[in-house]
């Protein structure tokens, strides 16, 4: 009894010495400890089948610490490691909750909501309207989707892409901020390249991909699909090429050799993906640069293309393969593009005209594909075209909203042509190339690539809008100053001097 009395007296004195905030903190720690304990048991049970699950708990704790310590640091660390660490995220994927990837998507959305709530006016109205129509159409499509759970998961992934696009307007104030973000994207390609080289050495390919095509020799690196790696490498090459030509990297012979060697390595990895549309995208970047900036790059492209076609039989077969298998006959093997055209024709022919306005709902293309696709073979197939998919699922207004994303982004990029011509050129080529590729690929499903691509687009657009706003402010200040100044007559000699001065000196 005396021992019980001592315990009761000690509890009362400890409780009376703590305020409400302290009690709340202790309660929070207690709840957190219980949740960590339960999570440890769940992770430990799942680790028997998936050893990678052993990394879940420390990664969760590290993620939570970074998120609490500094939201900006959390975002930058995520962008630095997310692409290269994708195999860990894939191994920890669970059907019910989505694993670490789903958690990270949720944290990105929460992060964006918290930052934007501080000062919503920092985001220009035009930036809001880039994604708002499409996100609204996708939300409506979920209401009548035949696969609501999958549609919601993919919708949350799309929201995380939008979140990164909008958050970039908070991170970018001037050109120096943009260069930091592009440097971050550059370094994020290093673990991707390392993992891809390891997978090539191990002979680990990307598996079965487009249609009836043999994909045994296509490598996807840390990503589950070879096309994701291919388009990520296109973006990385575009960013590195801009940083090199703008003088940020590659100064001096040794450093220039290192930059060129790394770019050639990425081009080699791009070749291993066997993704023809990505090859065309890279050629498009260098061709446009050669056409508008340095014509000698057009010569390099011609000579390099001829040498590659002569020295690489697989490249030659991959390119020439489009000339075969274009007829749909019994037992015939279609090439990749002919297979896509058949898929699109079957889908659009099966659609009821009454559905041209609303579509069949989010994720309905894959759901209905065994019904309308003549070569489905009992499997569910993606649309292999973001435009066809959006039209089938969300109707004509959904397709228009998808096109609106690129149109409004292009409008913002146009503001760069006066002061940042090289940046405007590379960014515009990447944007146009992305849209053209989306005509023949499942771009909406490539979440990690979309993260990096639209973060870069948002960062560049943020600089364009900041630069435009500062010029408008300077013009307003000059106009206000000019009104208050007395009119002065300019000497005739000064006018003559300006008129005879060469244009490049004015």
GROMACS .gro file of C-alpha atoms in nm:
model
  506
    1UNK     CA    1   0.000   0.000   0.000
    2UNK     CA    2   0.281   0.240   0.084
    3UNK     CA    3   0.445   0.173  -0.254
    4UNK     CA    4   0.116   0.245  -0.434
    5UNK     CA    5   0.084   0.569  -0.237
    6UNK     CA    6   0.434   0.678  -0.342
    7UNK     CA    7   0.354   0.607  -0.709
    8UNK     CA    8   0.026   0.802  -0.690
    9UNK     CA    9   0.192   1.097  -0.516
   10UNK     CA   10   0.475   1.103  -0.774
   11UNK     CA   11   0.230   1.094  -1.064
   12UNK     CA   12   0.031   1.388  -0.923
   13UNK     CA   13   0.339   1.603  -0.867
   14UNK     CA   14   0.470   1.526  -1.221
   15UNK     CA   15   0.131   1.600  -1.376
   16UNK     CA   16   0.092   1.928  -1.187
   17UNK     CA   17   0.436   2.043  -1.299
   18UNK     CA   18   0.355   2.008  -1.670
   19UNK     CA   19   0.152   2.251  -1.879
   20UNK     CA   20  -0.099   2.163  -2.151
   21UNK     CA   21   0.153   2.188  -2.434
   22UNK     CA   22   0.387   1.945  -2.260
   23UNK     CA   23   0.108   1.697  -2.201
   24UNK     CA   24   0.006   1.726  -2.566
   25UNK     CA   25   0.365   1.664  -2.673
   26UNK     CA   26   0.392   1.355  -2.453
   27UNK     CA   27   0.062   1.228  -2.592
   28UNK     CA   28   0.186   1.282  -2.946
   29UNK     CA   29   0.509   1.099  -2.876
   30UNK     CA   30   0.314   0.812  -2.722
   31UNK     CA   31   0.085   0.783  -3.021
   32UNK     CA   32   0.384   0.804  -3.255
   33UNK     CA   33   0.565   0.532  -3.062
   34UNK     CA   34   0.262   0.304  -3.087
   35UNK     CA   35   0.228   0.368  -3.460
   36UNK     CA   36   0.597   0.304  -3.519
   37UNK     CA   37   0.566  -0.020  -3.326
   38UNK     CA   38   0.266  -0.133  -3.528
   39UNK     CA   39   0.438  -0.030  -3.851
   40UNK     CA   40   0.748  -0.226  -3.751
   41UNK     CA   41   0.537  -0.538  -3.706
   42UNK     CA   42   0.365  -0.488  -4.043
   43UNK     CA   43   0.692  -0.418  -4.224
   44UNK     CA   44   0.862  -0.711  -4.055
   45UNK     CA   45   0.585  -0.945  -4.171
   46UNK     CA   46   0.601  -0.816  -4.528
   47UNK     CA   47   0.982  -0.834  -4.537
   48UNK     CA   48   0.966  -1.213  -4.545
   49UNK     CA   49   0.840  -1.196  -4.903
   50UNK     CA   50   1.003  -0.865  -5.000
   51UNK     CA   51   1.345  -0.808  -4.839
   52UNK     CA   52   1.343  -0.448  -4.966
   53UNK     CA   53   1.068  -0.376  -4.713
   54UNK     CA   54   1.338  -0.371  -4.445
   55UNK     CA   55   1.438  -0.030  -4.580
   56UNK     CA   56   1.086   0.112  -4.544
   57UNK     CA   57   1.094   0.206  -4.176
   58UNK     CA   58   1.428   0.395  -4.171
   59UNK     CA   59   1.334   0.568  -4.496
   60UNK     CA   60   1.000   0.670  -4.351
   61UNK     CA   61   1.166   0.811  -4.040
   62UNK     CA   62   1.426   0.995  -4.249
   63UNK     CA   63   1.153   1.133  -4.477
   64UNK     CA   64   0.950   1.252  -4.181
   65UNK     CA   65   1.255   1.419  -4.025
   66UNK     CA   66   1.343   1.601  -4.347
   67UNK     CA   67   0.983   1.710  -4.396
   68UNK     CA   68   0.969   1.857  -4.046
   69UNK     CA   69   1.320   2.006  -4.051
   70UNK     CA   70   1.300   2.191  -4.384
   71UNK     CA   71   1.035   2.154  -4.651
   72UNK     CA   72   1.265   2.298  -4.916
   73UNK     CA   73   1.542   2.054  -4.821
   74UNK     CA   74   1.292   1.770  -4.831
   75UNK     CA   75   1.185   1.863  -5.182
   76UNK     CA   76   1.540   1.899  -5.313
   77UNK     CA   77   1.654   1.569  -5.161
   78UNK     CA   78   1.354   1.392  -5.312
   79UNK     CA   79   1.430   1.530  -5.658
   80UNK     CA   80   1.796   1.437  -5.622
   81UNK     CA   81   1.743   1.069  -5.535
   82UNK     CA   82   1.392   0.975  -5.649
   83UNK     CA   83   1.481   0.866  -6.002
   84UNK     CA   84   1.788   0.660  -5.912
   85UNK     CA   85   1.620   0.504  -5.607
   86UNK     CA   86   1.313   0.394  -5.802
   87UNK     CA   87   1.398   0.019  -5.770
   88UNK     CA   88   1.350   0.049  -5.392
   89UNK     CA   89   1.013   0.217  -5.444
   90UNK     CA   90   0.909  -0.052  -5.692
   91UNK     CA   91   1.007  -0.334  -5.457
   92UNK     CA   92   0.809  -0.183  -5.170
   93UNK     CA   93   0.496  -0.134  -5.377
   94UNK     CA   94   0.184  -0.287  -5.219
   95UNK     CA   95  -0.149  -0.326  -5.396
   96UNK     CA   96  -0.356  -0.174  -5.117
   97UNK     CA   97  -0.160   0.137  -5.016
   98UNK     CA   98   0.093   0.184  -5.296
   99UNK     CA   99   0.404   0.163  -5.075
  100UNK     CA  100   0.670   0.433  -5.042
  101UNK     CA  101   0.584   0.586  -5.377
  102UNK     CA  102   0.227   0.659  -5.274
  103UNK     CA  103   0.346   0.809  -4.947
  104UNK     CA  104   0.593   1.031  -5.128
  105UNK     CA  105   0.326   1.151  -5.370
  106UNK     CA  106   0.104   1.243  -5.077
  107UNK     CA  107   0.387   1.432  -4.905
  108UNK     CA  108   0.462   1.629  -5.223
  109UNK     CA  109   0.096   1.732  -5.249
  110UNK     CA  110   0.084   1.831  -4.881
  111UNK     CA  111   0.411   2.021  -4.917
  112UNK     CA  112   0.276   2.219  -5.211
  113UNK     CA  113  -0.049   2.294  -5.029
  114UNK     CA  114   0.136   2.423  -4.721
  115UNK     CA  115   0.373   2.643  -4.922
  116UNK     CA  116   0.104   2.780  -5.152
  117UNK     CA  117  -0.124   2.858  -4.857
  118UNK     CA  118   0.137   3.102  -4.723
  119UNK     CA  119   0.109   3.334  -5.020
  120UNK     CA  120  -0.110   3.217  -5.310
  121UNK     CA  121  -0.050   3.540  -5.500
  122UNK     CA  122   0.312   3.445  -5.567
  123UNK     CA  123   0.185   3.210  -5.836
  124UNK     CA  124   0.073   3.401  -6.147
  125UNK     CA  125  -0.281   3.344  -6.264
  126UNK     CA  126  -0.155   3.206  -6.594
  127UNK     CA  127   0.040   2.934  -6.405
  128UNK     CA  128  -0.277   2.828  -6.221
  129UNK     CA  129  -0.463   2.800  -6.550
  130UNK     CA  130  -0.202   2.572  -6.706
  131UNK     CA  131  -0.331   2.266  -6.520
  132UNK     CA  132  -0.665   2.366  -6.367
  133UNK     CA  133  -0.890   2.267  -6.663
  134UNK     CA  134  -0.725   1.928  -6.707
  135UNK     CA  135  -0.724   1.847  -6.335
  136UNK     CA  136  -1.093   1.942  -6.315
  137UNK     CA  137  -1.178   1.716  -6.611
  138UNK     CA  138  -0.986   1.428  -6.455
  139UNK     CA  139  -1.174   1.473  -6.127
  140UNK     CA  140  -1.506   1.457  -6.314
  141UNK     CA  141  -1.387   1.148  -6.499
  142UNK     CA  142  -1.333   0.966  -6.169
  143UNK     CA  143  -1.704   0.999  -6.086
  144UNK     CA  144  -1.806   0.765  -6.370
  145UNK     CA  145  -1.485   0.564  -6.395
  146UNK     CA  146  -1.517   0.182  -6.420
  147UNK     CA  147  -1.190   0.153  -6.218
  148UNK     CA  148  -1.232   0.410  -5.942
  149UNK     CA  149  -0.953   0.288  -5.712
  150UNK     CA  150  -0.692   0.286  -5.987
  151UNK     CA  151  -0.825   0.615  -6.123
  152UNK     CA  152  -0.791   0.783  -5.784
  153UNK     CA  153  -0.436   0.656  -5.739
  154UNK     CA  154  -0.328   0.786  -6.078
  155UNK     CA  155  -0.511   1.113  -6.015
  156UNK     CA  156  -0.313   1.165  -5.694
  157UNK     CA  157   0.005   1.097  -5.890
  158UNK     CA  158  -0.098   1.360  -6.143
  159UNK     CA  159  -0.167   1.604  -5.858
  160UNK     CA  160   0.192   1.554  -5.737
  161UNK     CA  161   0.315   1.653  -6.085
  162UNK     CA  162   0.104   1.969  -6.071
  163UNK     CA  163   0.233   2.036  -5.718
  164UNK     CA  164   0.595   2.032  -5.838
  165UNK     CA  165   0.510   2.260  -6.128
  166UNK     CA  166   0.349   2.516  -5.896
  167UNK     CA  167   0.608   2.493  -5.618
  168UNK     CA  168   0.880   2.585  -5.866
  169UNK     CA  169   0.731   2.937  -5.878
  170UNK     CA  170   0.826   2.973  -5.511
  171UNK     CA  171   1.178   2.842  -5.559
  172UNK     CA  172   1.271   3.054  -5.862
  173UNK     CA  173   1.323   3.426  -5.816
  174UNK     CA  174   1.610   3.491  -6.058
  175UNK     CA  175   1.839   3.316  -6.304
  176UNK     CA  176   2.073   3.196  -6.028
  177UNK     CA  177   1.785   3.005  -5.866
  178UNK     CA  178   1.699   2.843  -6.199
  179UNK     CA  179   2.061   2.735  -6.250
  180UNK     CA  180   2.059   2.569  -5.906
  181UNK     CA  181   1.749   2.368  -5.993
  182UNK     CA  182   1.894   2.263  -6.329
  183UNK     CA  183   2.214   2.157  -6.153
  184UNK     CA  184   2.001   1.945  -5.921
  185UNK     CA  185   1.833   1.776  -6.218
  186UNK     CA  186   2.175   1.716  -6.372
  187UNK     CA  187   2.306   1.543  -6.060
  188UNK     CA  188   1.990   1.334  -6.034
  189UNK     CA  189   2.093   1.168  -6.361
  190UNK     CA  190   2.414   1.030  -6.208
  191UNK     CA  191   2.251   0.756  -5.992
  192UNK     CA  192   2.021   0.676  -6.284
  193UNK     CA  193   2.321   0.623  -6.512
  194UNK     CA  194   2.501   0.413  -6.249
  195UNK     CA  195   2.198   0.188  -6.187
  196UNK     CA  196   2.142   0.149  -6.562
  197UNK     CA  197   2.504   0.045  -6.619
  198UNK     CA  198   2.475  -0.212  -6.338
  199UNK     CA  199   2.154  -0.352  -6.485
  200UNK     CA  200   2.312  -0.376  -6.830
  201UNK     CA  201   2.607  -0.564  -6.679
  202UNK     CA  202   2.362  -0.800  -6.507
  203UNK     CA  203   2.157  -0.842  -6.824
  204UNK     CA  204   1.842  -0.712  -6.656
  205UNK     CA  205   1.615  -0.580  -6.931
  206UNK     CA  206   1.294  -0.382  -6.909
  207UNK     CA  207   1.074  -0.680  -6.993
  208UNK     CA  208   0.779  -0.690  -7.233
  209UNK     CA  209   0.671  -0.353  -7.364
  210UNK     CA  210   0.499  -0.224  -7.677
  211UNK     CA  211   0.247  -0.450  -7.841
  212UNK     CA  212   0.377  -0.768  -8.000
  213UNK     CA  213   0.732  -0.637  -8.012
  214UNK     CA  214   1.025  -0.837  -7.879
  215UNK     CA  215   1.172  -0.634  -7.591
  216UNK     CA  216   1.437  -0.875  -7.471
  217UNK     CA  217   1.723  -0.635  -7.546
  218UNK     CA  218   1.565  -0.312  -7.422
  219UNK     CA  219   1.698  -0.175  -7.096
  220UNK     CA  220   1.498   0.041  -6.857
  221UNK     CA  221   1.756   0.099  -6.583
  222UNK     CA  222   1.587   0.186  -6.253
  223UNK     CA  223   1.247   0.223  -6.422
  224UNK     CA  224   0.999  -0.055  -6.501
  225UNK     CA  225   0.963   0.055  -6.865
  226UNK     CA  226   1.236   0.132  -7.116
  227UNK     CA  227   1.047   0.435  -7.246
  228UNK     CA  228   1.055   0.604  -6.905
  229UNK     CA  229   1.433   0.583  -6.896
  230UNK     CA  230   1.451   0.704  -7.256
  231UNK     CA  231   1.245   1.018  -7.201
  232UNK     CA  232   1.420   1.092  -6.872
  233UNK     CA  233   1.754   1.077  -7.056
  234UNK     CA  234   1.622   1.312  -7.324
  235UNK     CA  235   1.537   1.566  -7.054
  236UNK     CA  236   1.874   1.520  -6.883
  237UNK     CA  237   2.060   1.566  -7.212
  238UNK     CA  238   1.861   1.881  -7.287
  239UNK     CA  239   1.937   2.029  -6.945
  240UNK     CA  240   2.307   1.941  -6.957
  241UNK     CA  241   2.340   2.071  -7.313
  242UNK     CA  242   2.185   2.403  -7.211
  243UNK     CA  243   2.410   2.434  -6.908
  244UNK     CA  244   2.713   2.363  -7.124
  245UNK     CA  245   2.626   2.609  -7.400
  246UNK     CA  246   2.526   2.879  -7.150
  247UNK     CA  247   2.870   2.859  -6.986
  248UNK     CA  248   2.762   2.711  -6.652
  249UNK     CA  249   2.971   2.395  -6.698
  250UNK     CA  250   3.244   2.272  -6.929
  251UNK     CA  251   3.477   2.571  -6.899
  252UNK     CA  252   3.829   2.463  -6.993
  253UNK     CA  253   3.941   2.165  -7.200
  254UNK     CA  254   3.940   1.912  -6.918
  255UNK     CA  255   3.594   2.003  -6.794
  256UNK     CA  256   3.457   2.027  -7.147
  257UNK     CA  257   3.590   1.678  -7.219
  258UNK     CA  258   3.420   1.550  -6.903
  259UNK     CA  259   3.087   1.707  -6.998
  260UNK     CA  260   3.102   1.574  -7.354
  261UNK     CA  261   3.201   1.227  -7.231
  262UNK     CA  262   2.908   1.220  -6.986
  263UNK     CA  263   2.667   1.332  -7.255
  264UNK     CA  264   2.796   1.059  -7.486
  265UNK     CA  265   2.743   0.809  -7.203
  266UNK     CA  266   2.381   0.921  -7.168
  267UNK     CA  267   2.337   0.895  -7.545
  268UNK     CA  268   2.473   0.540  -7.527
  269UNK     CA  269   2.227   0.455  -7.250
  270UNK     CA  270   1.951   0.609  -7.458
  271UNK     CA  271   2.048   0.374  -7.741
  272UNK     CA  272   2.002   0.072  -7.511
  273UNK     CA  273   1.637   0.168  -7.450
  274UNK     CA  274   1.559   0.113  -7.822
  275UNK     CA  275   1.297   0.390  -7.798
  276UNK     CA  276   1.276   0.545  -8.143
  277UNK     CA  277   1.062   0.843  -8.040
  278UNK     CA  278   1.324   0.936  -7.779
  279UNK     CA  279   1.599   0.911  -8.038
  280UNK     CA  280   1.403   1.150  -8.260
  281UNK     CA  281   1.353   1.386  -7.965
  282UNK     CA  282   1.729   1.412  -7.904
  283UNK     CA  283   1.795   1.467  -8.273
  284UNK     CA  284   1.525   1.735  -8.266
  285UNK     CA  285   1.708   1.920  -7.985
  286UNK     CA  286   2.044   1.923  -8.162
  287UNK     CA  287   1.891   1.995  -8.504
  288UNK     CA  288   1.702   2.300  -8.375
  289UNK     CA  289   2.012   2.421  -8.194
  290UNK     CA  290   2.214   2.380  -8.512
  291UNK     CA  291   1.951   2.556  -8.720
  292UNK     CA  292   1.920   2.860  -8.491
  293UNK     CA  293   2.259   2.882  -8.319
  294UNK     CA  294   2.552   2.683  -8.466
  295UNK     CA  295   2.510   2.538  -8.813
  296UNK     CA  296   2.805   2.303  -8.769
  297UNK     CA  297   2.586   2.085  -8.545
  298UNK     CA  298   2.378   1.997  -8.851
  299UNK     CA  299   2.692   1.856  -9.009
  300UNK     CA  300   2.771   1.666  -8.689
  301UNK     CA  301   2.423   1.513  -8.693
  302UNK     CA  302   2.449   1.397  -9.053
  303UNK     CA  303   2.796   1.248  -9.010
  304UNK     CA  304   2.712   1.093  -8.673
  305UNK     CA  305   2.388   0.945  -8.804
  306UNK     CA  306   2.560   0.786  -9.103
  307UNK     CA  307   2.835   0.643  -8.883
  308UNK     CA  308   2.582   0.504  -8.633
  309UNK     CA  309   2.371   0.340  -8.904
  310UNK     CA  310   2.683   0.178  -9.050
  311UNK     CA  311   2.839   0.063  -8.721
  312UNK     CA  312   2.531  -0.045  -8.525
  313UNK     CA  313   2.326  -0.320  -8.692
  314UNK     CA  314   2.061  -0.311  -8.416
  315UNK     CA  315   2.008   0.059  -8.472
  316UNK     CA  316   1.971   0.001  -8.845
  317UNK     CA  317   1.724  -0.283  -8.790
  318UNK     CA  318   1.527  -0.078  -8.540
  319UNK     CA  319   1.489   0.212  -8.780
  320UNK     CA  320   1.424   0.001  -9.090
  321UNK     CA  321   1.176  -0.214  -8.898
  322UNK     CA  322   0.908   0.051  -8.946
  323UNK     CA  323   0.898  -0.032  -9.318
  324UNK     CA  324   0.783  -0.389  -9.246
  325UNK     CA  325   0.474  -0.531  -9.079
  326UNK     CA  326   0.237  -0.253  -9.182
  327UNK     CA  327  -0.047  -0.474  -9.309
  328UNK     CA  328  -0.305  -0.629  -9.079
  329UNK     CA  329  -0.337  -0.986  -9.208
  330UNK     CA  330  -0.371  -1.319  -9.035
  331UNK     CA  331  -0.055  -1.441  -8.859
  332UNK     CA  332   0.129  -1.124  -8.961
  333UNK     CA  333   0.356  -0.957  -8.709
  334UNK     CA  334   0.289  -0.584  -8.695
  335UNK     CA  335   0.556  -0.330  -8.627
  336UNK     CA  336   0.517  -0.098  -8.331
  337UNK     CA  337   0.358   0.192  -8.517
  338UNK     CA  338   0.117  -0.024  -8.720
  339UNK     CA  339   0.011  -0.196  -8.398
  340UNK     CA  340  -0.062   0.142  -8.242
  341UNK     CA  341  -0.265   0.258  -8.541
  342UNK     CA  342  -0.478  -0.056  -8.521
  343UNK     CA  343  -0.532  -0.001  -8.148
  344UNK     CA  344  -0.640   0.360  -8.200
  345UNK     CA  345  -0.868   0.274  -8.493
  346UNK     CA  346  -1.039  -0.001  -8.293
  347UNK     CA  347  -1.086   0.226  -7.991
  348UNK     CA  348  -1.225   0.524  -8.182
  349UNK     CA  349  -1.441   0.303  -8.401
  350UNK     CA  350  -1.591   0.135  -8.094
  351UNK     CA  351  -1.676   0.464  -7.924
  352UNK     CA  352  -2.038   0.571  -7.933
  353UNK     CA  353  -2.089   0.925  -8.074
  354UNK     CA  354  -2.284   1.008  -7.761
  355UNK     CA  355  -1.959   0.958  -7.564
  356UNK     CA  356  -1.757   1.208  -7.766
  357UNK     CA  357  -1.847   1.476  -7.511
  358UNK     CA  358  -1.798   1.293  -7.180
  359UNK     CA  359  -1.590   0.987  -7.265
  360UNK     CA  360  -1.613   0.663  -7.066
  361UNK     CA  361  -1.446   0.783  -6.746
  362UNK     CA  362  -1.093   0.784  -6.606
  363UNK     CA  363  -0.894   0.463  -6.671
  364UNK     CA  364  -1.172   0.333  -6.895
  365UNK     CA  365  -0.945   0.277  -7.198
  366UNK     CA  366  -0.751  -0.004  -7.037
  367UNK     CA  367  -1.069  -0.142  -6.880
  368UNK     CA  368  -1.253  -0.169  -7.213
  369UNK     CA  369  -0.952  -0.260  -7.431
  370UNK     CA  370  -1.017  -0.640  -7.421
  371UNK     CA  371  -1.362  -0.564  -7.566
  372UNK     CA  372  -1.277  -0.335  -7.858
  373UNK     CA  373  -0.917  -0.426  -7.948
  374UNK     CA  374  -0.902  -0.699  -8.210
  375UNK     CA  375  -0.553  -0.807  -8.100
  376UNK     CA  376  -0.606  -0.777  -7.724
  377UNK     CA  377  -0.562  -1.148  -7.662
  378UNK     CA  378  -0.756  -1.119  -7.336
  379UNK     CA  379  -0.517  -0.857  -7.197
  380UNK     CA  380  -0.572  -0.498  -7.093
  381UNK     CA  381  -0.379  -0.249  -7.305
  382UNK     CA  382  -0.291   0.116  -7.252
  383UNK     CA  383  -0.376   0.366  -7.524
  384UNK     CA  384  -0.013   0.432  -7.627
  385UNK     CA  385  -0.126   0.787  -7.698
  386UNK     CA  386  -0.206   1.042  -7.431
  387UNK     CA  387  -0.433   1.231  -7.671
  388UNK     CA  388  -0.633   0.922  -7.772
  389UNK     CA  389  -0.655   0.813  -7.409
  390UNK     CA  390  -0.781   1.152  -7.288
  391UNK     CA  391  -1.038   1.173  -7.570
  392UNK     CA  392  -1.163   0.818  -7.501
  393UNK     CA  393  -1.183   0.871  -7.124
  394UNK     CA  394  -1.277   1.240  -7.088
  395UNK     CA  395  -1.421   1.337  -7.424
  396UNK     CA  396  -1.349   1.634  -7.646
  397UNK     CA  397  -1.326   1.879  -7.354
  398UNK     CA  398  -1.070   1.659  -7.181
  399UNK     CA  399  -0.859   1.647  -7.499
  400UNK     CA  400  -0.886   2.024  -7.531
  401UNK     CA  401  -0.778   2.067  -7.169
  402UNK     CA  402  -0.475   1.846  -7.236
  403UNK     CA  403  -0.374   2.060  -7.533
  404UNK     CA  404  -0.430   2.370  -7.321
  405UNK     CA  405  -0.148   2.259  -7.088
  406UNK     CA  406   0.107   2.285  -7.368
  407UNK     CA  407  -0.041   2.597  -7.523
  408UNK     CA  408  -0.034   2.803  -7.201
  409UNK     CA  409   0.313   2.675  -7.111
  410UNK     CA  410   0.434   2.781  -7.455
  411UNK     CA  411   0.283   3.125  -7.400
  412UNK     CA  412   0.492   3.168  -7.086
  413UNK     CA  413   0.808   3.044  -7.256
  414UNK     CA  414   0.765   3.307  -7.529
  415UNK     CA  415   0.851   3.574  -7.271
  416UNK     CA  416   1.210   3.442  -7.259
  417UNK     CA  417   1.298   3.505  -7.622
  418UNK     CA  418   1.413   3.863  -7.562
  419UNK     CA  419   1.658   3.806  -7.279
  420UNK     CA  420   1.725   3.429  -7.264
  421UNK     CA  421   1.720   3.305  -7.621
  422UNK     CA  422   1.917   2.987  -7.564
  423UNK     CA  423   1.703   2.890  -7.265
  424UNK     CA  424   1.388   2.970  -7.461
  425UNK     CA  425   1.506   2.761  -7.756
  426UNK     CA  426   1.597   2.449  -7.556
  427UNK     CA  427   1.284   2.472  -7.336
  428UNK     CA  428   1.053   2.518  -7.633
  429UNK     CA  429   1.209   2.226  -7.819
  430UNK     CA  430   1.172   2.003  -7.510
  431UNK     CA  431   0.809   2.108  -7.468
  432UNK     CA  432   0.717   2.054  -7.833
  433UNK     CA  433   0.903   1.724  -7.834
  434UNK     CA  434   0.715   1.610  -7.524
  435UNK     CA  435   0.382   1.687  -7.687
  436UNK     CA  436   0.474   1.509  -8.010
  437UNK     CA  437   0.587   1.203  -7.818
  438UNK     CA  438   0.262   1.205  -7.618
  439UNK     CA  439   0.077   1.149  -7.946
  440UNK     CA  440   0.219   0.796  -7.961
  441UNK     CA  441   0.299   0.699  -7.602
  442UNK     CA  442   0.148   0.658  -7.256
  443UNK     CA  443   0.299   0.980  -7.122
  444UNK     CA  444   0.037   1.020  -6.848
  445UNK     CA  445   0.154   0.694  -6.690
  446UNK     CA  446   0.523   0.789  -6.668
  447UNK     CA  447   0.500   0.957  -6.329
  448UNK     CA  448   0.870   0.995  -6.241
  449UNK     CA  449   0.959   1.139  -6.579
  450UNK     CA  450   0.665   1.380  -6.554
  451UNK     CA  451   0.791   1.491  -6.213
  452UNK     CA  452   1.125   1.606  -6.352
  453UNK     CA  453   0.995   1.735  -6.683
  454UNK     CA  454   0.719   1.954  -6.544
  455UNK     CA  455   0.935   2.071  -6.255
  456UNK     CA  456   1.188   2.196  -6.511
  457UNK     CA  457   0.912   2.354  -6.720
  458UNK     CA  458   0.770   2.523  -6.411
  459UNK     CA  459   1.113   2.655  -6.312
  460UNK     CA  460   1.176   2.800  -6.657
  461UNK     CA  461   0.826   2.950  -6.673
  462UNK     CA  462   0.879   3.100  -6.327
  463UNK     CA  463   1.189   3.281  -6.453
  464UNK     CA  464   0.995   3.397  -6.759
  465UNK     CA  465   0.715   3.540  -6.546
  466UNK     CA  466   0.955   3.701  -6.294
  467UNK     CA  467   1.155   3.859  -6.575
  468UNK     CA  468   0.837   3.984  -6.743
  469UNK     CA  469   0.705   4.128  -6.416
  470UNK     CA  470   1.034   4.305  -6.341
  471UNK     CA  471   1.045   4.457  -6.690
  472UNK     CA  472   0.686   4.578  -6.651
  473UNK     CA  473   0.771   4.728  -6.312
  474UNK     CA  474   1.078   4.901  -6.458
  475UNK     CA  475   0.869   5.038  -6.742
  476UNK     CA  476   0.609   5.170  -6.500
  477UNK     CA  477   0.878   5.338  -6.289
  478UNK     CA  478   1.039   5.494  -6.597
  479UNK     CA  479   0.704   5.621  -6.723
  480UNK     CA  480   0.627   5.773  -6.383
  481UNK     CA  481   0.972   5.938  -6.376
  482UNK     CA  482   0.943   6.068  -6.733
  483UNK     CA  483   0.611   6.238  -6.662
  484UNK     CA  484   0.768   6.443  -6.384
  485UNK     CA  485   1.071   6.556  -6.588
  486UNK     CA  486   1.075   6.878  -6.791
  487UNK     CA  487   1.101   6.843  -7.165
  488UNK     CA  488   1.456   6.895  -7.291
  489UNK     CA  489   1.571   6.937  -7.642
  490UNK     CA  490   1.817   6.680  -7.769
  491UNK     CA  491   2.109   6.829  -7.961
  492UNK     CA  492   2.105   6.758  -8.332
  493UNK     CA  493   2.460   6.624  -8.316
  494UNK     CA  494   2.355   6.357  -8.064
  495UNK     CA  495   2.072   6.239  -8.290
  496UNK     CA  496   2.310   6.218  -8.583
  497UNK     CA  497   2.560   6.019  -8.375
  498UNK     CA  498   2.298   5.763  -8.273
  499UNK     CA  499   2.159   5.727  -8.622
  500UNK     CA  500   2.502   5.655  -8.769
  501UNK     CA  501   2.610   5.414  -8.493
  502UNK     CA  502   2.610   5.045  -8.603
  503UNK     CA  503   2.307   4.845  -8.492
  504UNK     CA  504   2.510   4.599  -8.286
  505UNK     CA  505   2.657   4.888  -8.082
  506UNK     CA  506   2.321   5.046  -7.993
   0.00000   0.00000   0.00000
